[in-house]
Each structure stands twice: as C-alpha cells, then as structure tokens.
Coordinates of C-alpha atoms in Angstrom, one line a residue:
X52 CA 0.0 0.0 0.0
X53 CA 2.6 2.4 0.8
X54 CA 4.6 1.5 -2.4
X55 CA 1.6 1.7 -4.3
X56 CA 1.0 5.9 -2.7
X57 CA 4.3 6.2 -3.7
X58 CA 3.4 5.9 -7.4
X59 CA -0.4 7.1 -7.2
X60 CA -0.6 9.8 -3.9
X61 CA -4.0 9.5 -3.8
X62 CA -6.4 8.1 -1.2
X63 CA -9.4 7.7 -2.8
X64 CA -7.8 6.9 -6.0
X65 CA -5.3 3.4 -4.4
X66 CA -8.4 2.8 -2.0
X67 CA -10.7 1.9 -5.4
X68 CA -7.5 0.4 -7.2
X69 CA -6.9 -1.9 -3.8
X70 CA -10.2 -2.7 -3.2
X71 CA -9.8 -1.0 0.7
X72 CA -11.3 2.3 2.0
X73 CA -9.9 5.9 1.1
X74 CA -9.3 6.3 5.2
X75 CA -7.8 3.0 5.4
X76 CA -5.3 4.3 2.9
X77 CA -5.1 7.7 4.3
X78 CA -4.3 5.8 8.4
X79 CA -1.4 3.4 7.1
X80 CA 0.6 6.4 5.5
X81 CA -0.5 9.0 8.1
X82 CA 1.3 5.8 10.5
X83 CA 4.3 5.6 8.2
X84 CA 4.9 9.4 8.3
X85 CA 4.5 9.4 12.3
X86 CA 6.2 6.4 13.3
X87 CA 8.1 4.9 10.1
X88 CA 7.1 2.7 7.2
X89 CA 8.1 -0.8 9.1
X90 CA 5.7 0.4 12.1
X91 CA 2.7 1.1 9.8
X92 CA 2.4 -2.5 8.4
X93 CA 0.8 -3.6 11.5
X94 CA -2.2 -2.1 14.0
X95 CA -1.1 0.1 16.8
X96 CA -2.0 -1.7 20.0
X97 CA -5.1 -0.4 21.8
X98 CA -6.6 -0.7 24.9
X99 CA -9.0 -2.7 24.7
X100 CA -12.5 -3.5 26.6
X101 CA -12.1 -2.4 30.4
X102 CA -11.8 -5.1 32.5
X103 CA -15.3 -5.9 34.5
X104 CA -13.9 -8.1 37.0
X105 CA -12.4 -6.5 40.1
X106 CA -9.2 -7.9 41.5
X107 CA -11.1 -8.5 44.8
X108 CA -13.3 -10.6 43.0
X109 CA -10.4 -12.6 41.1
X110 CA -9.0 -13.4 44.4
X111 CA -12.5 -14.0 46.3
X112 CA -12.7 -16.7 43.4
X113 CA -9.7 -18.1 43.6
X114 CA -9.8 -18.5 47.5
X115 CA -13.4 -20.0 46.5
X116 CA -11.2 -22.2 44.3
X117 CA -8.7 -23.6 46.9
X118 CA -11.9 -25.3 48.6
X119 CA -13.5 -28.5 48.7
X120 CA -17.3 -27.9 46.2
X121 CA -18.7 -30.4 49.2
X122 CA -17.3 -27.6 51.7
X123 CA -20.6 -25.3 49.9
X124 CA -23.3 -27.7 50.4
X125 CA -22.4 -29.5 46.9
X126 CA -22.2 -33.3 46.6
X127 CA -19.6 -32.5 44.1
X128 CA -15.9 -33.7 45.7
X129 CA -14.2 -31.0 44.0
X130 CA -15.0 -28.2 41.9
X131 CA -15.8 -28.5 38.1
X132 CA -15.2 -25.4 36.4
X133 CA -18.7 -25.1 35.0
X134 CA -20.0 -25.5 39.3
X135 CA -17.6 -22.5 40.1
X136 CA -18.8 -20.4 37.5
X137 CA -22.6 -21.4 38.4
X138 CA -21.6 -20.3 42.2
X139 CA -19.5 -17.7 41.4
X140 CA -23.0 -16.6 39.4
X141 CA -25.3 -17.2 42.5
X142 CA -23.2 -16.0 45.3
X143 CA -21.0 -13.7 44.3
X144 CA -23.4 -10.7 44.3
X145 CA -24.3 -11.0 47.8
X146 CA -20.8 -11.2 49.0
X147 CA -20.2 -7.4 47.3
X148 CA -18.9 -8.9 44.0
X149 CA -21.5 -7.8 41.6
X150 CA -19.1 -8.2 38.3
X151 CA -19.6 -12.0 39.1
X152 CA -23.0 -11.4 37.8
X153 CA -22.5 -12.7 34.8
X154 CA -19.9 -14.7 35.1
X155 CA -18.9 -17.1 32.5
X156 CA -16.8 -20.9 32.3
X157 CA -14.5 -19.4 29.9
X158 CA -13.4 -16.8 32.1
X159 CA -13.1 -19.0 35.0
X160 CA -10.9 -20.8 33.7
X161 CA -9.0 -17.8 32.2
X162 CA -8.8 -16.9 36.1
X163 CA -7.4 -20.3 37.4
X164 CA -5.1 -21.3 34.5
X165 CA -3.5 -17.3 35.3
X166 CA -3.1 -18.3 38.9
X167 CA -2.3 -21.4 38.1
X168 CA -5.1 -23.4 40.0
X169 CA -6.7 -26.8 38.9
X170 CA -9.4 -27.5 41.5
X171 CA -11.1 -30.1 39.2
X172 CA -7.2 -32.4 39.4
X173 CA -6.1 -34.6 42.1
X174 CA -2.2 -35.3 42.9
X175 CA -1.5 -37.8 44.8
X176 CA 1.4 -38.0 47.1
X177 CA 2.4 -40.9 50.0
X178 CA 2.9 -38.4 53.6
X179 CA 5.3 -40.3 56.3
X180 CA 3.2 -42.3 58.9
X181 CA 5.9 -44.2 60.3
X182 CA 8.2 -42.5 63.0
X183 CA 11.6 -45.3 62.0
X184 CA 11.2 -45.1 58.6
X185 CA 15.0 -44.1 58.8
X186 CA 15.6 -46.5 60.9
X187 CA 14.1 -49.5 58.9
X188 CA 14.7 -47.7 55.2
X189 CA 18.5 -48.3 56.3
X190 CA 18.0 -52.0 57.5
X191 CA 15.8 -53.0 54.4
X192 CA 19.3 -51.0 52.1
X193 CA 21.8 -53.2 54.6
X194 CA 19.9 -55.9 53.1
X195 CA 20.3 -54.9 49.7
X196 CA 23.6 -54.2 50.3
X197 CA 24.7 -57.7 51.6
X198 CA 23.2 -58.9 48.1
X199 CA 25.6 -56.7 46.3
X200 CA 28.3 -57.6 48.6
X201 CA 27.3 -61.5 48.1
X202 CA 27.4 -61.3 44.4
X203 CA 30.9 -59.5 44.1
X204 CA 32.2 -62.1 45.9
X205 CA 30.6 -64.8 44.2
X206 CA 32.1 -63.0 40.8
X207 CA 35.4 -62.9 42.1
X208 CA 35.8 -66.7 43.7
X209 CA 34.7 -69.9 42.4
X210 CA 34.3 -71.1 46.1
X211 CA 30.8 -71.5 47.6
X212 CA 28.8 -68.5 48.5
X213 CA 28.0 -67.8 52.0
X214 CA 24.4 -70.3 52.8
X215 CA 22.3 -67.3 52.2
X216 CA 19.0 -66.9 50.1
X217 CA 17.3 -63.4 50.4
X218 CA 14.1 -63.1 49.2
X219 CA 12.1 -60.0 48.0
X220 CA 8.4 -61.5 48.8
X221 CA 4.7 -59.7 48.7
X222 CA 1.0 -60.2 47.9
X223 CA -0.5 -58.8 44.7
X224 CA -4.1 -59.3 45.3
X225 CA -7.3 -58.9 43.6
X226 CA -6.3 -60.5 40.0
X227 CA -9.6 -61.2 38.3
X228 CA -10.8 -63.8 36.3
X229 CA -12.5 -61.8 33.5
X230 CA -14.2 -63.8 31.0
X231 CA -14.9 -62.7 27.0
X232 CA -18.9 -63.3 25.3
X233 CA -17.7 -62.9 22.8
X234 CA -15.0 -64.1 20.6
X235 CA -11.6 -61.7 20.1
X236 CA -11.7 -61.0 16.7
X237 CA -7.9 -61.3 15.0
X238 CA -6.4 -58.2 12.9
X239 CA -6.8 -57.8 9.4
X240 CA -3.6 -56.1 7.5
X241 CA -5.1 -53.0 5.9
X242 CA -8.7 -53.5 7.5
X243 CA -8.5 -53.8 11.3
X244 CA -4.7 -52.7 13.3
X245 CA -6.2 -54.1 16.3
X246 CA -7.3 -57.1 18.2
X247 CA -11.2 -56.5 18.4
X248 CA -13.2 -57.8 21.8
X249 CA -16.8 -57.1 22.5
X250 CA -17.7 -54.8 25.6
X251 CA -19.3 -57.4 27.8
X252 CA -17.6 -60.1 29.9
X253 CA -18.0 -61.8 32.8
X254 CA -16.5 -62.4 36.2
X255 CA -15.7 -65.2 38.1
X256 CA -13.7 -64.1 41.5
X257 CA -10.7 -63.3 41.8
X258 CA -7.1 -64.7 42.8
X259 CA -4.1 -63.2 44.7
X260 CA -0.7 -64.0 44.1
X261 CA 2.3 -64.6 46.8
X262 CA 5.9 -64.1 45.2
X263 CA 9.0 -64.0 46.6
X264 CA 12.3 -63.3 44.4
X265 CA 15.6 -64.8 45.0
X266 CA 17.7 -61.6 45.1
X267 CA 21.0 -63.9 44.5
X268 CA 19.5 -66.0 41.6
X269 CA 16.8 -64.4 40.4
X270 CA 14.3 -67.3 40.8
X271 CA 10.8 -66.3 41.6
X272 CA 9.5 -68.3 44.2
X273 CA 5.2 -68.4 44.1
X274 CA 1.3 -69.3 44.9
X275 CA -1.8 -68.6 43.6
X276 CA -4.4 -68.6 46.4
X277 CA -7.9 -67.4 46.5
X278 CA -6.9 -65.2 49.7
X279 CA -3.9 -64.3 51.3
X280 CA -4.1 -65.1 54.6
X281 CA -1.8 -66.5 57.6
X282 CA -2.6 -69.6 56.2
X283 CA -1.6 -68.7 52.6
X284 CA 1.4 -67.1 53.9
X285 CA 2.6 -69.7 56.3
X286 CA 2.3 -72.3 52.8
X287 CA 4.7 -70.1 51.0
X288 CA 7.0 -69.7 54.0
X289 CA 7.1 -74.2 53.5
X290 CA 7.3 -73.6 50.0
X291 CA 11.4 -71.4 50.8
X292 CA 11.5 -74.1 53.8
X293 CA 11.7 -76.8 50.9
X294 CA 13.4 -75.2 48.3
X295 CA 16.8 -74.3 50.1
X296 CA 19.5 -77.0 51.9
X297 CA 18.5 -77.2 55.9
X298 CA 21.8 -74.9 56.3
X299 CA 21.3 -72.0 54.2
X300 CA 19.5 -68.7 56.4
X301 CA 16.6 -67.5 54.8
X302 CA 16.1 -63.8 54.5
X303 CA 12.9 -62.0 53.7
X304 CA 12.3 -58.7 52.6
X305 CA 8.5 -57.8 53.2
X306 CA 5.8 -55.1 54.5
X307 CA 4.4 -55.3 58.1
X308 CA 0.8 -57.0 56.6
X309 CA -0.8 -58.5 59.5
X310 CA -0.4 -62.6 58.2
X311 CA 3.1 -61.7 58.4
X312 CA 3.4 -61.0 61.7
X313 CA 0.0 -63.3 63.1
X314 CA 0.2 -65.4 66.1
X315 CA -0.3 -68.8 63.2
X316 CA 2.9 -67.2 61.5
X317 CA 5.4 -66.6 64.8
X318 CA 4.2 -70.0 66.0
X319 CA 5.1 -71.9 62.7
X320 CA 8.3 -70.0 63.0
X321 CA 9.1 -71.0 66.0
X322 CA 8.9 -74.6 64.8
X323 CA 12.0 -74.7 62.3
X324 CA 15.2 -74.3 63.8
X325 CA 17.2 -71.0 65.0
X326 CA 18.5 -68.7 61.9
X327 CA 16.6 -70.4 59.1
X328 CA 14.3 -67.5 58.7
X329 CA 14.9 -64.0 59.2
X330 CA 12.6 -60.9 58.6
X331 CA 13.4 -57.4 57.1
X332 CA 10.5 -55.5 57.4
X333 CA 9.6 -52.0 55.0
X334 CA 8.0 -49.0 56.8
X335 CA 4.9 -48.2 56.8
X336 CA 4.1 -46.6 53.5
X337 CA 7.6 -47.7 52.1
X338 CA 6.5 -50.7 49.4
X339 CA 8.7 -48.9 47.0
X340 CA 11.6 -49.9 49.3
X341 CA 10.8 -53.7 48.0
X342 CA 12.4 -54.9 44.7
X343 CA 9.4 -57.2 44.4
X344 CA 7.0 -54.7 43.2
X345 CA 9.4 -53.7 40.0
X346 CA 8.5 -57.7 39.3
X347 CA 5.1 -57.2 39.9
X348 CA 4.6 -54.0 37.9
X349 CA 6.4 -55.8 35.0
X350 CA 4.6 -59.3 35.1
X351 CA 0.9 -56.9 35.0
X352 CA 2.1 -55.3 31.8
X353 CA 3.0 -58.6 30.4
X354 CA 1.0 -61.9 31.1
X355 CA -1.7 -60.3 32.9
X356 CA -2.5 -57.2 30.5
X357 CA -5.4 -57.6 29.1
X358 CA -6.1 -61.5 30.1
X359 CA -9.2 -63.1 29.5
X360 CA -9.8 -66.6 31.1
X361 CA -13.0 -69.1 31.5
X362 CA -12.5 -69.8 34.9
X363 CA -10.4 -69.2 38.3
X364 CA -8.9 -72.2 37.5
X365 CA -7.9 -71.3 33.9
X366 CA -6.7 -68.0 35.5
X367 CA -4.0 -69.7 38.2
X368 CA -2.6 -71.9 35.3
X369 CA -1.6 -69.3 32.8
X370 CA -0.4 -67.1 35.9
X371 CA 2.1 -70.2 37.0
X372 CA 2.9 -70.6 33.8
X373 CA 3.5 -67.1 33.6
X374 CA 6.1 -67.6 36.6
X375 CA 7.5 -70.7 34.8
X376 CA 8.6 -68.7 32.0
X377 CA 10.1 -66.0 33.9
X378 CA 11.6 -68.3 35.7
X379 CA 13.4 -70.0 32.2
X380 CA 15.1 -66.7 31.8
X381 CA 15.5 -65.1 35.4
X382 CA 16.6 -61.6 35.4
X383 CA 18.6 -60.9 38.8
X384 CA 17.0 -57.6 40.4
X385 CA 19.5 -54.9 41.4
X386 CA 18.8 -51.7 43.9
X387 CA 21.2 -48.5 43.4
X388 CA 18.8 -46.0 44.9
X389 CA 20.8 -44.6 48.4
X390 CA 22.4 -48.0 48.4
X391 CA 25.9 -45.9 48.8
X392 CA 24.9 -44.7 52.5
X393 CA 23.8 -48.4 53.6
X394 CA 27.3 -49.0 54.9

C-alpha cells in the first residue's frame, strides 16, 4: 500500500484500485509518516475493553477455588469449572462482588489457568506415617547391600557363596478372572490394526498372588491362592522351607501386613530351627523400598494385561505358567537407589 501511494498519492484513487477504504489508505501512511514505514504495516496496540472483574473478585474466586465444592453444600468432591462459575454466578453478588454477575466458564478458567489453579485435578502423594522409617529404610538398604556384597564375591571366587537366600516376597491381590462373550476378533492387514473384543464379559472371583524373588539367583519363588491369609502365607513360607538346603538362612524382605506378623505365623516359626528365617520388614508406607514390586509391575504389563480366562482355575494356570517362563530366563534384580549410604 505504501509503495503503491508512492506511485499514485491519492487516497481515494489506491483505495478503489486496492479494493480498501480511502481512510484505510489515508491511516497506514498518516502511520508511516509518524512512526516509520516498518511500524505502519501492522495495527497500533489499543486498549482494549475495560476489565469488568475487580481484583477483589479474582482473588475471592480463587480462594473459593482452593476449597472442597462439598465444603458449599455440593455433593460435588471438587469443583468442576462449570460448578464455580454457576456459584460464582449465585453467590458472588451478595458477598459485594456484583461483576460476578454474569460470570462465564471461559473466564473461569481464564482466572485459574493465570493463577495457576486446577481444583477439578487430584495429585496424589504418600505423607510419612511411620516415625523409624529411617531406621528401617537403612535395614531393608543393609539388606540390599549384603546382596551386592554376596554377588561381588561370588564373581570374584569360584568357592561357595555364604548359605544365604534373600528373598524380596509380597501379595499382589485382587487378580480377576475376566471372562470374554464374545469371541476376540484377529487383525486384518489393511482392515482392522487391532485385536477386536466385545464390551461385555463376565466375572468369576478373583485370585491373589504370593511371590517372593531370590535376590541372589533371580528365581521367583510363588502361589496362587484365592486369599492371602496367615494360612496362605505360612504355605509359601514351606514352599522357601523346601526349596533351600536345611543350612542356608533365609532372609525375607517384606511389608508389616498382618499374616506376616499373626500369632499362626510366629508360631510356625518358631517350629524350624534358630537362623533359618529371618525378617526385614519396609516402613509403613515404604513398598517402594521392596524390589518385588518392580516384578510385579512388570509381570501386570506382560501376562496379565489384558487377560481373558474361563474360569479361576484357567486364570492360576496361565499365571504359574507365567512364573515358569520368567523363571526359564531369570533376570537378577538390582537396587542402586541410596544404596551408597547403607554401609
């Protein structure tokens, strides 16, 4: 436009010629003469519609915000953002805020994504309810330690390693036995990428799974129970009891569940002889401490993601066989994590 005023200096005249209004013409060169040609190509900033909302209201809302919705008489948990807005609507007025009036879902969240609020998100996070978790976090890494300690030595000397088997051991409970209606239906190259299954299925109970892993070997040691009590636990404890020589000590890694520590498990304890078995304990809240879940996490991804079964029965097969296969290439679990002040 300017280059073309250059050649024609007329407004009305390159308005008609560019299609554009003689004052649109006449504003972009009055702009280039006040502030330069490279300044008039775009708008001058303006100042736009006054703001309606008072900060007293932004911060009333926000504050409103930071609360539970079931705090206001909701049965809403938290807040949706559509909930605030209707609230803001209803009872911002009569709390001096009369710019909430007409208050809008867009704007709210406008408001909370500037303040950086998400009242409609949950975080989780794991708070400290054990008063030695020091304490036992070190003895459970002394543990690990003594396994990396074991295995140097067993790398270094062709001799016998020290009678010692120390097993990471836990429960993964509630595995169901889901059952298909329908038949899967296969992929087709160029038709269907994906396995197809039909909506409905049926239940038939569910199954919980004891494991223990051989830190040394990385054998996994298990039993699939409908339950996991004492009981349950005490049969796993004869399942170690069998699988290692009469002199080797027995060391488990496990959580402070209460079959572990039961009157039916210290007295079936007290039954084999002095040193066979000995208990590390996790704190309270401290599961991650035990390499077992990294196993567990890993076999649900694998054999149990998406599993579809006829029957309980069907279910504890293809888990144990599951095991078996594992079990034909064990992986030996390591733990690095703080393992450095465990001396």
């Amino acid at each position: 436009m300017l280059l073309a005023y250059r050649q024609k200096p007329s407004f009305f005249a390159l308005g008609q010629e560019l299609g554009q209004h003689h004052q649109t013409v006449q504003r972009c060169v009055e702009r280039a003469l006040a502030y330069g040609p490279l300044a008039a190509l775009d708008d001058r900033p303006r100042p736009g519609k006054e703001p309606t909302i008072t900060p007293e209201a932004k911060a009333w809302l926000v504050s409103l915000a930071c609360d539970k919705a079931k705090e206001h008489g909701y049965p809403h948990e938290l807040w949706t953002t559509r909930l605030l807005a209707r609230h803001a609507r209803e009872q911002g007025p009569a709390v001096g805020h009369e710019c909430l009036a007409n208050l809008v879902q867009g704007t709210v969240c406008k408001i909370l994504s500037q303040e950086e609020i998400k009242p409609h998100k949950v975080r989780y996070y794991l708070e400290r309810r054990d008063a030695e978790f020091e304490q036992k976090m070190a003895e459970v890494l002394c543990v690990y330690r003594e396994v990396q300690v074991l295995k140097k030595a067993a790398a270094r000397s062709n001799k016998p390693r020290k009678p010692a088997a120390i097993v990471s051991y836990d429960e993964k409970p509630g595995i169901q036995a889901i059952a298909t209606t329908a038949p899967d239906l296969p992929p087709e190259p160029g038709v269907y990428a994906t396995f197809a299954r039909d909506y409905e299925y049926k239940r038939h109970g569910t199954l919980s799974l004891l494991a223990g892993i051989d830190l040394l070997t990385g054998k996994v040691h298990a039993l699939v129970r409908d339950r996991h009590r004492s009981r349950e636990f005490i049969e796993f404890l004869k399942l170690l009891d069998a699988a290692y020589p009469a002199s080797t000590a027995i060391k488990l890694i496990l959580d402070n569940h209460s079959a572990h520590i039961s009157r039916e498990t210290r007295a079936w304890l007290a039954t084999r002889p002095p040193g066979r078995f000995e208990f590390t304990f996790t704190p309270k809240h401290g599961s991650w401490l035990n390499l077992v879940e990294g196993f567990f996490s890993k076999f649900a991804r694998s054999v149990l993601r998406h599993i579809r079964v006829a029957s309980k029965h069907e279910l504890k097969e293809r888990i144990m066989a599951g095991i078996e296969d594992v079990n034909r290439h064990p992986v030996i679990h390591t733990w690095s994590y703080k393992l450095a002040e465990a001396a």
